């Protein structure tokens, strides 16, 4: 049931977006398929949200295993990251394989570019999830605060629109959201004629590395206290 829900959640999300916006708009931001356009944004966004959440709760989820001397918090993090990364890649592949044949848009998948968008999403999720793994333990209230402050990301991550369609005065602020770069990379791999020039992979991987390294240092320095807490 867990894997069924993992697939049903993005299907339901894309279905709702497709139904609502197809009534209000004549055409999506790219191509002719509302479902494919919203899937190209929702899938990498959903992968980030799910993996960052699972990484942040990895130690809590596997705490009973950490009492074994050979098992460390790093093992718990790696296991959680690998399992859920593969799950999200599987969901994306199944979803696109089912939706593309029914799309009227001419599609020529650039698989390496599309795969790289997932690499960006996964690295960002690992960085955010690792620092949150420490913060959730140190400040329990932060978990609820985080769930609240990340809700606007659903609107501000260019899922419903393209970055180019945003007014110039807003683009500078929107560019700072690394998920906008992830979504743009995914659409670059799906739409042949789409050429996003705003994407900065260095920016995404830089944020991921800084947050991940800081999170690992904090977890490592408090590992005994976390285990005994």
mmCIF file of C-alpha atoms in Angstrom:
data_model
loop_
_atom_site.group_PDB
_atom_site.id
_atom_site.type_symbol
_atom_site.label_atom_id
_atom_site.label_comp_id
_atom_site.label_asym_id
_atom_site.label_seq_id
_atom_site.Cartn_x
_atom_site.Cartn_y
_atom_site.Cartn_z
ATOM 1 C CA UNK A 1 0.000 0.000 0.000
ATOM 2 C CA UNK A 2 2.921 2.307 0.636
ATOM 3 C CA UNK A 3 4.140 2.026 -2.950
ATOM 4 C CA UNK A 4 0.585 2.349 -4.251
ATOM 5 C CA UNK A 5 0.165 5.596 -2.329
ATOM 6 C CA UNK A 6 3.580 6.832 -3.492
ATOM 7 C CA UNK A 7 2.313 6.551 -7.080
ATOM 8 C CA UNK A 8 -1.269 7.631 -6.378
ATOM 9 C CA UNK A 9 -0.231 10.891 -4.712
ATOM 10 C CA UNK A 10 1.428 12.508 -7.776
ATOM 11 C CA UNK A 11 -1.265 11.057 -10.064
ATOM 12 C CA UNK A 12 -3.949 12.691 -7.946
ATOM 13 C CA UNK A 13 -2.026 15.966 -7.719
ATOM 14 C CA UNK A 14 -1.496 16.227 -11.477
ATOM 15 C CA UNK A 15 -5.108 15.207 -12.160
ATOM 16 C CA UNK A 16 -6.450 17.987 -9.946
ATOM 17 C CA UNK A 17 -4.138 20.588 -11.489
ATOM 18 C CA UNK A 18 -5.061 19.454 -14.992
ATOM 19 C CA UNK A 19 -8.790 19.600 -14.313
ATOM 20 C CA UNK A 20 -8.754 23.007 -12.612
ATOM 21 C CA UNK A 21 -6.428 24.847 -14.990
ATOM 22 C CA UNK A 22 -7.854 23.293 -18.170
ATOM 23 C CA UNK A 23 -11.155 24.975 -17.254
ATOM 24 C CA UNK A 24 -9.516 28.375 -16.740
ATOM 25 C CA UNK A 25 -6.859 28.387 -19.493
ATOM 26 C CA UNK A 26 -6.919 27.617 -23.195
ATOM 27 C CA UNK A 27 -3.438 26.119 -23.277
ATOM 28 C CA UNK A 28 -0.666 25.217 -20.806
ATOM 29 C CA UNK A 29 2.589 27.120 -20.544
ATOM 30 C CA UNK A 30 4.334 24.643 -22.881
ATOM 31 C CA UNK A 31 2.924 22.251 -25.458
ATOM 32 C CA UNK A 32 -0.727 21.229 -25.741
ATOM 33 C CA UNK A 33 -1.070 18.777 -22.847
ATOM 34 C CA UNK A 34 -2.046 20.191 -19.477
ATOM 35 C CA UNK A 35 -1.301 16.864 -17.797
ATOM 36 C CA UNK A 36 2.236 16.648 -19.192
ATOM 37 C CA UNK A 37 3.014 20.290 -18.405
ATOM 38 C CA UNK A 38 1.961 20.011 -14.772
ATOM 39 C CA UNK A 39 3.572 16.577 -14.417
ATOM 40 C CA UNK A 40 6.891 18.027 -15.638
ATOM 41 C CA UNK A 41 6.819 20.422 -12.697
ATOM 42 C CA UNK A 42 5.029 18.376 -10.058
ATOM 43 C CA UNK A 43 7.113 15.186 -10.328
ATOM 44 C CA UNK A 44 10.553 16.682 -9.465
ATOM 45 C CA UNK A 45 8.922 18.921 -6.846
ATOM 46 C CA UNK A 46 7.200 15.924 -5.264
ATOM 47 C CA UNK A 47 10.459 13.960 -5.349
ATOM 48 C CA UNK A 48 12.215 16.740 -3.439
ATOM 49 C CA UNK A 49 9.463 17.098 -0.833
ATOM 50 C CA UNK A 50 9.176 13.365 -0.191
ATOM 51 C CA UNK A 51 12.905 12.654 -0.041
ATOM 52 C CA UNK A 52 13.719 15.671 2.138
ATOM 53 C CA UNK A 53 10.994 14.640 4.577
ATOM 54 C CA UNK A 54 12.155 11.004 4.672
ATOM 55 C CA UNK A 55 15.789 12.048 5.121
ATOM 56 C CA UNK A 56 14.887 14.428 7.940
ATOM 57 C CA UNK A 57 13.175 11.611 9.866
ATOM 58 C CA UNK A 58 15.686 8.867 8.985
ATOM 59 C CA UNK A 59 17.297 8.657 12.445
ATOM 60 C CA UNK A 60 13.946 8.674 14.198
ATOM 61 C CA UNK A 61 12.679 5.986 11.815
ATOM 62 C CA UNK A 62 15.725 3.731 12.322
ATOM 63 C CA UNK A 63 16.586 4.576 15.917
ATOM 64 C CA UNK A 64 16.143 1.006 17.184
ATOM 65 C CA UNK A 65 18.810 -0.157 14.710
ATOM 66 C CA UNK A 66 21.280 2.475 15.919
ATOM 67 C CA UNK A 67 21.766 0.589 19.190
ATOM 68 C CA UNK A 68 23.767 -1.997 17.244
ATOM 69 C CA UNK A 69 27.452 -0.966 17.402
ATOM 70 C CA UNK A 70 28.068 -1.382 13.678
ATOM 71 C CA UNK A 71 25.086 0.752 12.645
ATOM 72 C CA UNK A 72 25.606 4.531 12.639
ATOM 73 C CA UNK A 73 23.368 7.451 11.823
ATOM 74 C CA UNK A 74 25.168 7.704 8.473
ATOM 75 C CA UNK A 75 23.935 4.196 7.607
ATOM 76 C CA UNK A 76 20.376 5.231 8.452
ATOM 77 C CA UNK A 77 20.622 8.325 6.257
ATOM 78 C CA UNK A 78 22.197 6.490 3.296
ATOM 79 C CA UNK A 79 19.646 3.659 3.409
ATOM 80 C CA UNK A 80 16.739 6.108 3.514
ATOM 81 C CA UNK A 81 18.182 8.219 0.707
ATOM 82 C CA UNK A 82 18.858 5.283 -1.624
ATOM 83 C CA UNK A 83 15.467 3.627 -1.088
ATOM 84 C CA UNK A 84 13.403 6.765 -1.575
ATOM 85 C CA UNK A 85 15.517 8.085 -4.457
ATOM 86 C CA UNK A 86 14.939 4.871 -6.388
ATOM 87 C CA UNK A 87 11.246 5.021 -5.495
ATOM 88 C CA UNK A 88 10.893 8.549 -6.879
ATOM 89 C CA UNK A 89 12.795 7.657 -10.055
ATOM 90 C CA UNK A 90 10.470 4.685 -10.546
ATOM 91 C CA UNK A 91 7.377 6.847 -10.020
ATOM 92 C CA UNK A 92 8.600 9.431 -12.530
ATOM 93 C CA UNK A 93 9.398 6.789 -15.150
ATOM 94 C CA UNK A 94 6.030 5.037 -14.774
ATOM 95 C CA UNK A 95 4.078 8.295 -14.792
ATOM 96 C CA UNK A 96 5.749 9.699 -17.902
ATOM 97 C CA UNK A 97 5.561 6.354 -19.723
ATOM 98 C CA UNK A 98 1.799 6.340 -19.172
ATOM 99 C CA UNK A 99 1.084 9.992 -19.965
ATOM 100 C CA UNK A 100 3.332 10.733 -22.950
ATOM 101 C CA UNK A 101 1.572 8.350 -25.412
ATOM 102 C CA UNK A 102 -1.677 10.253 -24.828
ATOM 103 C CA UNK A 103 -0.110 13.681 -25.229
ATOM 104 C CA UNK A 104 -0.744 15.643 -28.414
ATOM 105 C CA UNK A 105 2.537 17.494 -27.900
ATOM 106 C CA UNK A 106 5.483 16.316 -29.984
ATOM 107 C CA UNK A 107 7.796 14.813 -27.399
ATOM 108 C CA UNK A 108 11.409 13.768 -27.797
ATOM 109 C CA UNK A 109 12.686 12.929 -24.343
ATOM 110 C CA UNK A 110 16.216 13.959 -23.579
ATOM 111 C CA UNK A 111 16.728 11.303 -20.914
ATOM 112 C CA UNK A 112 20.136 12.518 -19.603
ATOM 113 C CA UNK A 113 18.797 16.066 -19.127
ATOM 114 C CA UNK A 114 15.627 14.783 -17.481
ATOM 115 C CA UNK A 115 17.595 12.408 -15.255
ATOM 116 C CA UNK A 116 19.870 15.274 -14.247
ATOM 117 C CA UNK A 117 16.848 17.181 -12.961
ATOM 118 C CA UNK A 118 16.236 14.290 -10.560
ATOM 119 C CA UNK A 119 19.890 14.355 -9.535
ATOM 120 C CA UNK A 120 19.457 18.034 -8.702
ATOM 121 C CA UNK A 121 16.213 17.370 -6.803
ATOM 122 C CA UNK A 122 17.762 14.480 -4.874
ATOM 123 C CA UNK A 123 20.911 16.406 -3.936
ATOM 124 C CA UNK A 124 18.833 19.364 -2.746
ATOM 125 C CA UNK A 125 16.543 17.045 -0.776
ATOM 126 C CA UNK A 126 19.532 15.340 0.857
ATOM 127 C CA UNK A 127 21.037 18.684 1.870
ATOM 128 C CA UNK A 128 17.784 20.081 3.260
ATOM 129 C CA UNK A 129 16.829 16.764 4.838
ATOM 130 C CA UNK A 130 20.199 16.337 6.570
ATOM 131 C CA UNK A 131 20.170 19.757 8.211
ATOM 132 C CA UNK A 132 16.518 19.250 9.164
ATOM 133 C CA UNK A 133 17.385 15.857 10.658
ATOM 134 C CA UNK A 134 19.417 17.726 13.253
ATOM 135 C CA UNK A 135 16.995 20.631 13.643
ATOM 136 C CA UNK A 136 13.976 18.346 14.121
ATOM 137 C CA UNK A 137 15.821 16.678 16.997
ATOM 138 C CA UNK A 138 17.242 19.840 18.565
ATOM 139 C CA UNK A 139 14.109 21.972 18.163
ATOM 140 C CA UNK A 140 10.998 19.730 17.965
ATOM 141 C CA UNK A 141 8.777 22.698 17.095
ATOM 142 C CA UNK A 142 10.844 23.280 13.939
ATOM 143 C CA UNK A 143 9.205 20.282 12.240
ATOM 144 C CA UNK A 144 5.796 21.962 12.337
ATOM 145 C CA UNK A 145 7.232 25.358 11.485
ATOM 146 C CA UNK A 146 9.026 23.858 8.488
ATOM 147 C CA UNK A 147 5.834 22.230 7.194
ATOM 148 C CA UNK A 148 4.130 25.630 7.321
ATOM 149 C CA UNK A 149 6.849 27.760 5.726
ATOM 150 C CA UNK A 150 7.372 25.294 2.851
ATOM 151 C CA UNK A 151 3.733 25.335 1.734
ATOM 152 C CA UNK A 152 4.224 28.425 -0.470
ATOM 153 C CA UNK A 153 6.890 26.473 -2.387
ATOM 154 C CA UNK A 154 4.059 24.688 -4.190
ATOM 155 C CA UNK A 155 3.097 28.011 -5.732
ATOM 156 C CA UNK A 156 6.560 29.555 -6.059
ATOM 157 C CA UNK A 157 8.389 26.674 -7.753
ATOM 158 C CA UNK A 158 7.135 27.324 -11.320
ATOM 159 C CA UNK A 159 4.875 24.267 -11.381
ATOM 160 C CA UNK A 160 1.868 26.131 -12.810
ATOM 161 C CA UNK A 161 3.801 28.446 -15.089
ATOM 162 C CA UNK A 162 7.159 28.941 -16.765
ATOM 163 C CA UNK A 163 9.860 31.158 -15.328
ATOM 164 C CA UNK A 164 9.891 33.244 -18.509
ATOM 165 C CA UNK A 165 6.217 34.217 -18.069
ATOM 166 C CA UNK A 166 6.880 35.887 -14.698
ATOM 167 C CA UNK A 167 7.116 39.727 -14.620
ATOM 168 C CA UNK A 168 10.664 41.060 -14.598
ATOM 169 C CA UNK A 169 10.313 42.526 -11.114
ATOM 170 C CA UNK A 170 9.531 39.091 -9.666
ATOM 171 C CA UNK A 171 12.054 36.989 -11.568
ATOM 172 C CA UNK A 172 14.991 37.969 -9.359
ATOM 173 C CA UNK A 173 13.231 36.718 -6.235
ATOM 174 C CA UNK A 174 11.859 33.613 -7.925
ATOM 175 C CA UNK A 175 15.323 32.699 -9.225
ATOM 176 C CA UNK A 176 16.543 32.319 -5.632
ATOM 177 C CA UNK A 177 14.255 29.311 -5.174
ATOM 178 C CA UNK A 178 16.446 26.328 -6.181
ATOM 179 C CA UNK A 179 13.360 24.264 -7.038
ATOM 180 C CA UNK A 180 12.661 26.633 -9.929
ATOM 181 C CA UNK A 181 15.965 25.469 -11.457
ATOM 182 C CA UNK A 182 15.058 21.824 -10.845
ATOM 183 C CA UNK A 183 11.674 22.196 -12.553
ATOM 184 C CA UNK A 184 13.230 24.094 -15.460
ATOM 185 C CA UNK A 185 15.784 21.315 -15.930
ATOM 186 C CA UNK A 186 13.000 18.712 -16.054
ATOM 187 C CA UNK A 187 11.059 20.660 -18.668
ATOM 188 C CA UNK A 188 14.219 21.127 -20.701
ATOM 189 C CA UNK A 189 14.439 17.333 -20.912
ATOM 190 C CA UNK A 190 10.809 16.920 -22.020
ATOM 191 C CA UNK A 191 10.078 19.827 -24.381
ATOM 192 C CA UNK A 192 12.311 19.985 -27.447
ATOM 193 C CA UNK A 193 11.812 23.687 -28.141
ATOM 194 C CA UNK A 194 12.140 24.834 -24.524
ATOM 195 C CA UNK A 195 15.545 26.364 -23.790
ATOM 196 C CA UNK A 196 15.711 27.697 -20.205
ATOM 197 C CA UNK A 197 18.751 29.939 -19.911
ATOM 198 C CA UNK A 198 18.184 30.801 -16.249
ATOM 199 C CA UNK A 199 19.129 27.397 -14.817
ATOM 200 C CA UNK A 200 22.190 27.330 -12.566
ATOM 201 C CA UNK A 201 23.189 23.822 -11.559
ATOM 202 C CA UNK A 202 26.106 25.227 -9.555
ATOM 203 C CA UNK A 203 23.628 27.221 -7.461
ATOM 204 C CA UNK A 204 21.511 24.144 -6.679
ATOM 205 C CA UNK A 205 24.451 21.862 -5.921
ATOM 206 C CA UNK A 206 26.170 24.608 -3.909
ATOM 207 C CA UNK A 207 23.157 25.009 -1.604
ATOM 208 C CA UNK A 208 22.868 21.235 -1.330
ATOM 209 C CA UNK A 209 26.532 20.821 -0.393
ATOM 210 C CA UNK A 210 26.545 23.599 2.212
ATOM 211 C CA UNK A 211 23.369 22.390 3.931
ATOM 212 C CA UNK A 212 24.392 18.739 3.742
ATOM 213 C CA UNK A 213 27.875 19.345 5.139
ATOM 214 C CA UNK A 214 26.563 21.531 7.950
ATOM 215 C CA UNK A 215 23.920 18.945 8.807
ATOM 216 C CA UNK A 216 26.447 16.110 8.881
ATOM 217 C CA UNK A 217 28.805 18.074 11.140
ATOM 218 C CA UNK A 218 25.990 18.857 13.573
ATOM 219 C CA UNK A 219 24.755 15.265 13.590
ATOM 220 C CA UNK A 220 28.263 13.893 14.021
ATOM 221 C CA UNK A 221 29.007 16.227 16.921
ATOM 222 C CA UNK A 222 25.783 15.267 18.714
ATOM 223 C CA UNK A 223 25.487 11.614 17.677
ATOM 224 C CA UNK A 224 25.844 10.197 21.212
ATOM 225 C CA UNK A 225 23.317 12.631 22.613
ATOM 226 C CA UNK A 226 20.896 11.887 19.777
ATOM 227 C CA UNK A 227 21.179 8.142 20.362
ATOM 228 C CA UNK A 228 20.655 8.472 24.099
ATOM 229 C CA UNK A 229 17.910 11.078 23.796
#
